[in-house]
Every structure is written in structure tokens, then in C-alpha cells.
Amino acid sequence: MNPTAFGAPFLAVLFLLAAALRSQPLAGERLQVAMTVVRNASSVGAFCLDGSLPAYHLDRGFGAGAGNWLLQFEGGGWCNDVESCLERAKSRRGSTQLMNKWEDFNGILSNNASLNPDFYNWNRVKLRYCDGGSFGGDALFHNGTSPLYFKGQKIWESILLDLLPKGLGTANKALLSGCSAGGLATFLHCEDFTNYLPRNATVKCLSDAGFFLDLQDIGSTHTMRGFFKDLVALQGMNPNLNGNCTASSNLPDLCIFPQYALKYIATPFFILNSAYDVYQFHHGLVPPSADIHGRWKHCKMNPAACSKQQIEQLQGLRSSMLSALKLFYQYSSKGGMFINSCFAHCQSESQNTWFAKGSPTIDNKTIAGTVGDWYFNRRNIKEIDCAYPCDSTCHNLIP
């Protein structure tokens, strides 16, 4: 049958139907999104560690969500000295040339309404991480042969400038999010993000597993503080930390820690974190330097193998996080929280933990449901789980 025989009106309906079918994912369909390289990034001095150009992945919104935007910072640790950064520059963590050119979009990035009920039809963007400094540095190291570009701040700016004419500049609603080092980037850039968007846009921020604590390890050393101080110095991050925080502190480089910067963030903020965050457990509370005899080896791999004393120290980690969040919990009228008691790190990008049968819950609310309720003001939510081992819904994701 020749469809042209039915005339222009029929063709218009056929086109709209085809577009709708393309925009609606099939059940169980795997969503892979192609990489977009920011070709003009060099004009603003934006480069990955190795000098390659920054990149992102964009899956277009549709229907009622076509004017809304979700930006997700990719995570992946940091490098805080020249040696580790030179190694990182030779990997997918420091070069877009070595990255996968297609990314799976799951969890909060899914385009399936049954898997991501509140954000599935938004424009969803994954910002690739290639600077080693949570998108916060602005410095250059050159030893004569191998330059290192600490240009995370410029990468952030270049991606925004590339997205603004693609619809971000006229967004109705926006959510800036990120996981791990990307969750820390959300704290660093939340306030700045609002400056790029229309004044009447609803703009909020979400950090997943990014609430890194300034705490003492089991050897009474501030391991994470030392690590982050070196990171800030090497990558030239100080000017890009929260200005109100640095102006009010005798130790301005500590403003990289969310617990010190949070009170200066006016944009509505949601904190998704495990009280027993695996990264902070393994690298902040019990770093290898504080456990040279390996007494924590079995406990790190399986919480059920922890001794009574070790559990007490883990409960101390939880207490430190809740203490750092106390003022936010009590006084933030626009803030949200989901602090569960699972041994995990990053729960928004995995479908099993974001929204699925058997997902982690607090008071019978999933992470996706809680974040959605907060974003759309359906209810003001600050959920704090009971202490380990009370939560039977946990997915303990231990590497």
C-alpha cells in the first residue's frame, strides 16, 4: 500500500505515531547512548588530563518531559599527585579517547517509565569524567614531556555551553546530580548551575554517595583530609570551591568537604548516601595505611564477619555522618535526605537499587520514589534508616 495515496494529513499522523513509538522504550530494552564530543571546548581551555576533548552522552526527552533536564556527573575517584595523574591520563578516567563511546543509561537515567517513573522522559545527560578532580580544577602541569590538564572547571563550563542552545537554556525544570566523585561535583557546582538557567526554572540538586566526611580513621589520622588538601592544591581547585565557605574559614581548602559547604548552598538539595558508605569505610575509616596487618580484611568483605569492636567503629562512622547532617536535617525546609544502612556506594545509577522489585527502602519508600516526592514537592522527605543490621531491604554492594 502506498501511504502517499492518503494525503498529507495521514502522513502527518503516521509521522507522529512513529515518533511516539521511537520515544517509548520496549520493556527490558537496553538503552545505549552515543558520546558527544565538545568540539569547541578548546576555545575555553577545556581538556581532559591527557589533552583530549571533553564529552557527554545525551538522550533526548519526549512528551511532557521534553523541556526538562537531568544532568548526571560521572564518578570515578581522584588523582592528587603527579604520578597518579600521569597514570590516570593513560586510562579511560583521564582521556575521552580511551572511553567507551556508548553508555548504558540505567536507574535515574533510564527512559522507561516503569523503571524511572519521574524522570524517564526528561532530557538526560551523563557528563564524562576525565579530569580527576570532581570537575573542579583549573591548573596546568608541564614537566617538559607530558603535560597534565587539570581543567575540570572548564570541562563543566564547556559542556554547559554546548547544551544551552540544545534546550538547556530554556529548561522548565532541571536536576543536577552525580555519583561518588560526581556526587562531590554536585556540591561544588550546584549554586553555579542555577546561574545558567532561566530565572523561572525549577532547579534542584542531588548528590549520590558524595557526602565525603572529614573524619579520623582507625589510626586517629585525618587520611581523607590530607588526600583532599593535596587534591585541591595540585588541581588549583580553591577558587572554584564555595566562595562563602572559603571566605568564612581559616582552612579554606576544607570547603571541598560537603559538611562544611552545605550550609552555603541555597539551591534545594537532596543527599542520598549510605551511612556505611563502602568507599568511606574502606578508604576513610579503614584506609590500607591504618590497617597494615589486615585485621579488617574479612570485615571489609563481609559485614557479618566484623567483630563487636569493629561494628562499634562502623556505628561511629554512621554517627559521624548523622552529626554532620544534623543542622541540614533540622533546619533545611527545601532539602531532602535518604540515608540508609546498606553497605553500598552509589545507588541512583543501578536499576536494582534505584527502582525495582526488592529495591532498598526506608519506611516502604524506594530511593526513586523518595527523590521524586522531594523534587515535585509531593512531600518533604528526610529519611534516616535504623542502624545496621536492621534493614532487610539492603543490597550490600561490596567490591
XYZ file of C-alpha atoms in Angstrom:
399
model
C 0.000 0.000 0.000
C 1.260 3.458 -0.890
C 0.742 5.775 2.143
C 1.004 8.877 -0.057
C -2.379 7.956 -1.521
C -3.990 9.078 1.720
C -2.609 12.627 1.557
C -0.708 14.967 3.870
C -2.957 14.612 6.971
C -2.437 10.846 7.033
C 1.313 11.271 6.625
C 1.426 13.757 9.498
C -0.389 11.320 11.794
C 1.869 8.471 10.659
C 4.956 10.560 11.389
C 3.732 11.463 14.888
C 2.882 7.838 15.632
C 6.324 6.680 14.503
C 7.994 9.344 16.641
C 5.965 8.295 19.666
C 6.896 4.659 19.165
C 10.579 5.571 18.904
C 10.413 7.575 22.131
C 8.762 4.812 24.149
C 11.257 2.101 25.119
C 10.297 -1.537 24.963
C 10.117 -3.442 28.236
C 13.556 -4.772 29.092
C 15.178 -2.881 26.244
C 18.789 -1.900 26.860
C 19.336 1.826 26.371
C 22.747 2.763 24.999
C 23.527 6.392 24.291
C 26.271 7.659 21.987
C 29.040 10.001 23.070
C 29.037 13.640 22.018
C 32.472 15.275 21.971
C 32.550 19.010 22.745
C 34.409 20.081 19.615
C 34.845 23.735 20.564
C 35.927 23.013 24.160
C 39.492 24.123 23.438
C 38.243 27.677 22.909
C 37.511 27.926 26.644
C 40.577 25.890 27.664
C 38.688 22.693 28.492
C 40.733 19.498 28.217
C 40.868 16.089 29.861
C 44.014 15.134 31.781
C 45.743 13.956 28.595
C 44.628 16.915 26.484
C 41.712 15.170 24.768
C 38.386 16.967 24.436
C 35.582 16.545 26.999
C 32.396 14.678 26.182
C 28.920 13.782 27.342
C 26.023 11.486 26.423
C 22.572 12.965 25.784
C 19.319 11.066 25.467
C 16.553 13.425 24.383
C 13.404 13.898 26.406
C 9.943 13.474 24.971
C 6.327 14.255 25.682
C 5.691 16.231 28.855
C 9.371 15.958 29.817
C 10.821 17.459 26.643
C 11.528 20.781 28.365
C 13.140 19.277 31.474
C 16.807 18.377 32.008
C 18.701 15.966 34.254
C 22.496 16.218 34.273
C 24.476 13.405 35.917
C 28.172 13.806 36.759
C 30.082 10.565 36.223
C 32.139 9.383 39.200
C 35.416 7.529 39.444
C 37.756 8.656 42.225
C 40.506 11.273 42.007
C 44.221 11.745 41.468
C 46.009 14.016 43.925
C 49.640 13.794 42.869
C 51.530 13.992 39.593
C 52.401 10.298 39.475
C 48.837 9.046 39.902
C 47.520 11.684 37.483
C 50.039 10.654 34.811
C 48.801 7.078 35.153
C 45.193 8.196 35.104
C 45.783 10.194 31.922
C 46.597 6.900 30.173
C 43.241 5.367 31.121
C 39.536 5.878 30.467
C 39.463 8.002 33.622
C 41.718 10.610 32.050
C 41.034 10.510 28.340
C 37.864 10.509 26.283
C 39.849 8.784 23.529
C 40.083 5.699 25.754
C 36.464 5.694 26.931
C 33.582 3.605 25.672
C 31.777 5.623 23.051
C 28.394 4.280 24.147
C 26.995 4.313 27.686
C 24.206 2.305 29.271
C 21.557 4.536 30.824
C 20.033 2.829 33.855
C 18.368 3.875 37.076
C 17.874 7.626 37.213
C 18.999 7.817 33.561
C 16.521 5.227 32.253
C 13.938 6.247 29.633
C 11.461 3.609 30.805
C 8.541 4.896 32.885
C 8.275 1.608 34.765
C 11.944 1.862 35.816
C 12.303 5.611 36.342
C 8.793 6.991 36.906
C 9.574 10.674 37.488
C 12.469 11.444 35.122
C 12.169 8.887 32.300
C 11.011 11.389 29.669
C 13.398 14.212 30.579
C 16.498 15.124 28.597
C 19.084 13.037 30.439
C 22.797 13.795 30.200
C 25.821 11.934 31.529
C 28.897 14.147 31.851
C 32.013 12.048 31.303
C 34.674 12.329 33.984
C 38.216 12.787 32.730
C 39.892 15.409 34.957
C 40.441 13.506 38.220
C 39.261 16.471 40.316
C 35.444 16.278 40.501
C 35.112 18.815 37.678
C 36.657 21.437 39.971
C 40.253 22.158 38.921
C 41.806 24.852 36.802
C 45.567 24.370 36.534
C 48.239 23.027 34.192
C 51.259 20.874 34.991
C 54.075 20.510 32.490
C 57.301 18.629 33.122
C 58.619 19.181 29.609
C 57.258 15.996 28.052
C 53.868 15.067 29.498
C 51.501 17.946 30.294
C 48.591 17.330 32.623
C 45.470 19.410 32.198
C 43.625 19.944 35.472
C 40.697 21.631 33.785
C 37.584 20.163 35.390
C 36.008 23.568 35.936
C 36.466 24.415 32.259
C 35.095 21.000 31.256
C 31.956 21.718 33.258
C 31.588 25.131 31.639
C 32.225 23.848 28.116
C 29.581 21.117 28.401
C 27.011 23.598 29.705
C 27.781 26.000 26.851
C 27.296 23.137 24.403
C 23.960 22.123 25.941
C 22.418 25.572 26.384
C 21.486 26.028 22.696
C 20.239 22.433 22.593
C 17.444 23.296 25.007
C 19.060 23.533 28.434
C 18.960 27.317 28.175
C 15.153 27.273 28.135
C 14.636 24.463 30.651
C 11.448 24.396 32.678
C 12.805 22.012 35.284
C 16.364 20.819 35.946
C 18.118 18.424 38.294
C 21.903 18.356 38.681
C 23.065 15.040 40.063
C 26.114 12.837 40.351
C 27.540 9.726 41.947
C 30.695 9.404 44.109
C 33.285 11.890 42.796
C 30.396 13.091 40.637
C 28.299 13.444 43.778
C 31.014 15.674 45.206
C 30.935 17.660 41.944
C 27.239 18.291 42.570
C 28.112 20.045 45.826
C 30.802 22.060 44.028
C 28.578 23.204 41.147
C 25.011 23.286 42.439
C 24.909 27.037 43.019
C 26.719 27.784 39.760
C 24.287 25.626 37.801
C 21.345 27.857 38.661
C 23.096 30.859 37.082
C 22.942 29.259 33.635
C 19.208 28.553 33.673
C 16.091 30.717 33.322
C 15.017 32.507 36.489
C 11.619 30.819 36.438
C 13.067 27.310 36.063
C 12.758 24.843 38.943
C 16.373 23.892 39.692
C 17.444 21.361 42.313
C 20.490 19.182 43.054
C 21.068 15.581 44.119
C 24.284 14.041 45.425
C 24.551 10.254 45.491
C 27.391 8.874 47.661
C 29.126 12.245 47.521
C 28.900 13.292 51.176
C 32.545 12.567 51.954
C 33.374 13.124 55.596
C 36.292 14.893 57.229
C 36.835 12.248 59.889
C 39.651 10.446 61.675
C 40.488 6.923 60.599
C 41.020 3.993 62.985
C 44.624 5.151 63.446
C 43.481 8.637 64.556
C 44.791 10.204 61.337
C 42.817 12.508 59.040
C 43.571 10.440 55.938
C 40.781 11.889 53.789
C 41.616 15.436 54.856
C 45.218 15.004 53.758
C 44.143 13.430 50.478
C 41.697 16.209 49.631
C 44.089 19.011 50.679
C 46.633 17.637 48.185
C 43.902 17.345 45.554
C 42.825 20.958 45.987
C 46.408 22.222 45.844
C 47.503 20.162 42.824
C 44.451 20.862 40.698
C 44.051 24.535 41.578
C 40.554 23.996 42.961
C 40.499 26.663 45.663
C 38.973 29.458 43.523
C 36.193 27.070 42.483
C 35.153 25.995 45.977
C 32.134 27.669 47.533
C 33.164 31.298 47.923
C 31.060 31.961 51.015
C 32.561 28.897 52.670
C 36.192 29.758 51.851
C 35.688 33.362 52.984
C 34.384 32.152 56.347
C 37.039 29.511 57.031
C 40.577 29.588 58.384
C 41.190 26.444 56.323
C 39.514 27.273 53.002
C 40.651 24.103 51.248
C 38.457 22.102 53.635
C 35.444 23.615 51.889
C 35.773 20.744 49.426
C 34.112 18.656 52.150
C 30.319 18.823 51.793
C 29.781 19.025 55.545
C 31.401 22.484 55.541
C 29.991 23.797 52.251
C 26.416 22.553 52.575
C 25.100 25.417 54.709
C 26.140 27.886 51.997
C 24.128 26.150 49.259
C 20.764 27.876 48.824
C 19.523 25.719 45.929
C 17.237 22.864 47.111
C 19.470 19.857 47.724
C 18.880 16.129 48.202
C 21.504 13.923 49.879
C 21.410 10.224 49.022
C 24.031 8.293 50.939
C 24.621 5.109 52.834
C 25.545 5.628 56.474
C 28.066 2.849 55.887
C 29.289 4.080 52.524
C 31.698 1.435 51.246
C 34.219 3.901 49.835
C 34.379 5.857 53.073
C 34.547 2.633 55.074
C 37.430 1.273 53.003
C 39.377 4.490 52.389
C 38.313 6.989 55.051
C 37.645 4.948 58.194
C 39.937 1.989 57.464
C 42.437 3.027 54.767
C 45.196 0.492 53.976
C 47.722 2.760 55.725
C 45.829 2.305 59.006
C 45.433 -1.476 58.670
C 48.870 -2.697 57.635
C 48.303 -6.075 59.328
C 44.996 -6.683 57.546
C 42.857 -7.121 60.663
C 39.916 -5.559 58.828
C 40.229 -7.657 55.673
C 37.337 -10.023 56.364
C 35.133 -7.323 57.852
C 35.611 -5.181 54.731
C 34.479 -8.033 52.518
C 31.549 -9.124 54.668
C 29.975 -7.070 57.477
C 28.758 -10.288 59.098
C 32.422 -11.167 59.704
C 33.105 -7.985 61.681
C 33.981 -8.254 65.356
C 31.961 -6.462 68.019
C 34.643 -3.781 68.276
C 34.690 -3.310 64.513
C 30.906 -2.940 64.423
C 31.173 -0.280 67.112
C 33.636 1.641 64.944
C 31.319 1.289 61.954
C 28.487 2.656 64.062
C 30.812 5.556 64.783
C 31.044 6.190 61.030
C 27.255 6.372 60.893
C 27.156 8.677 63.909
C 29.712 10.992 62.278
C 27.593 11.263 59.140
C 24.377 11.939 61.043
C 26.142 14.510 63.188
C 27.465 16.304 60.089
C 23.917 16.337 58.676
C 22.159 17.381 61.886
C 21.626 21.063 61.028
C 20.549 20.210 57.470
C 18.081 17.669 58.833
C 16.629 20.075 61.375
C 16.565 23.371 59.520
C 16.591 22.873 55.749
C 12.992 23.390 54.635
C 13.788 22.622 50.979
C 16.269 19.807 51.490
C 15.755 16.063 51.244
C 17.618 13.019 52.543
C 17.726 9.265 52.107
C 20.384 7.883 54.455
C 20.081 4.123 54.501
C 22.094 1.493 56.338
C 23.347 -0.538 53.411
C 26.989 -1.270 52.647
C 26.910 0.374 49.233
C 28.377 3.202 47.196
C 26.212 4.859 44.536
C 22.580 3.773 44.384
C 20.965 6.042 41.783
C 22.573 4.667 38.608
C 21.889 0.991 39.322
C 18.380 -0.142 38.449
C 18.330 -2.686 41.280
C 18.859 -0.015 43.913
C 17.089 2.930 42.244
C 13.699 1.389 41.439
C 12.988 -2.309 41.026
C 11.321 -5.186 42.801
C 13.248 -5.674 46.018
C 14.985 -2.275 45.920
C 16.213 -0.793 49.221
C 13.527 1.118 51.104
C 13.059 3.236 54.193
C 9.511 3.307 55.551
C 8.464 1.355 52.446
C 9.672 4.134 50.113
C 12.196 3.401 47.375
C 15.035 5.768 46.545
C 13.367 6.760 43.265
C 10.048 7.386 44.989
C 11.662 9.458 47.713
C 13.671 11.605 45.294
C 10.607 12.111 43.084
C 8.407 13.089 46.019
C 11.030 15.615 47.107
C 11.641 17.104 43.653
C 7.962 17.564 42.851
C 7.077 18.734 46.363
C 4.673 15.860 46.920
C 6.005 15.630 50.459
C 9.021 16.912 52.369
C 11.229 13.930 52.986
C 14.244 13.381 55.188
C 14.552 9.636 55.667
C 17.145 8.147 58.043
C 17.386 4.382 58.375
C 17.843 2.488 61.611
C 21.363 1.255 62.382
C 22.932 -1.868 60.836
C 21.864 -4.679 60.717
C 18.182 -3.784 60.974
C 17.401 -3.127 57.277
C 16.459 -6.319 55.439
C 15.941 -4.497 52.104
C 19.614 -3.626 51.666
C 21.700 -4.517 48.644
C 25.194 -4.726 50.098
C 27.398 -3.830 47.137
C 30.944 -4.510 48.290
C 33.708 -4.512 45.633
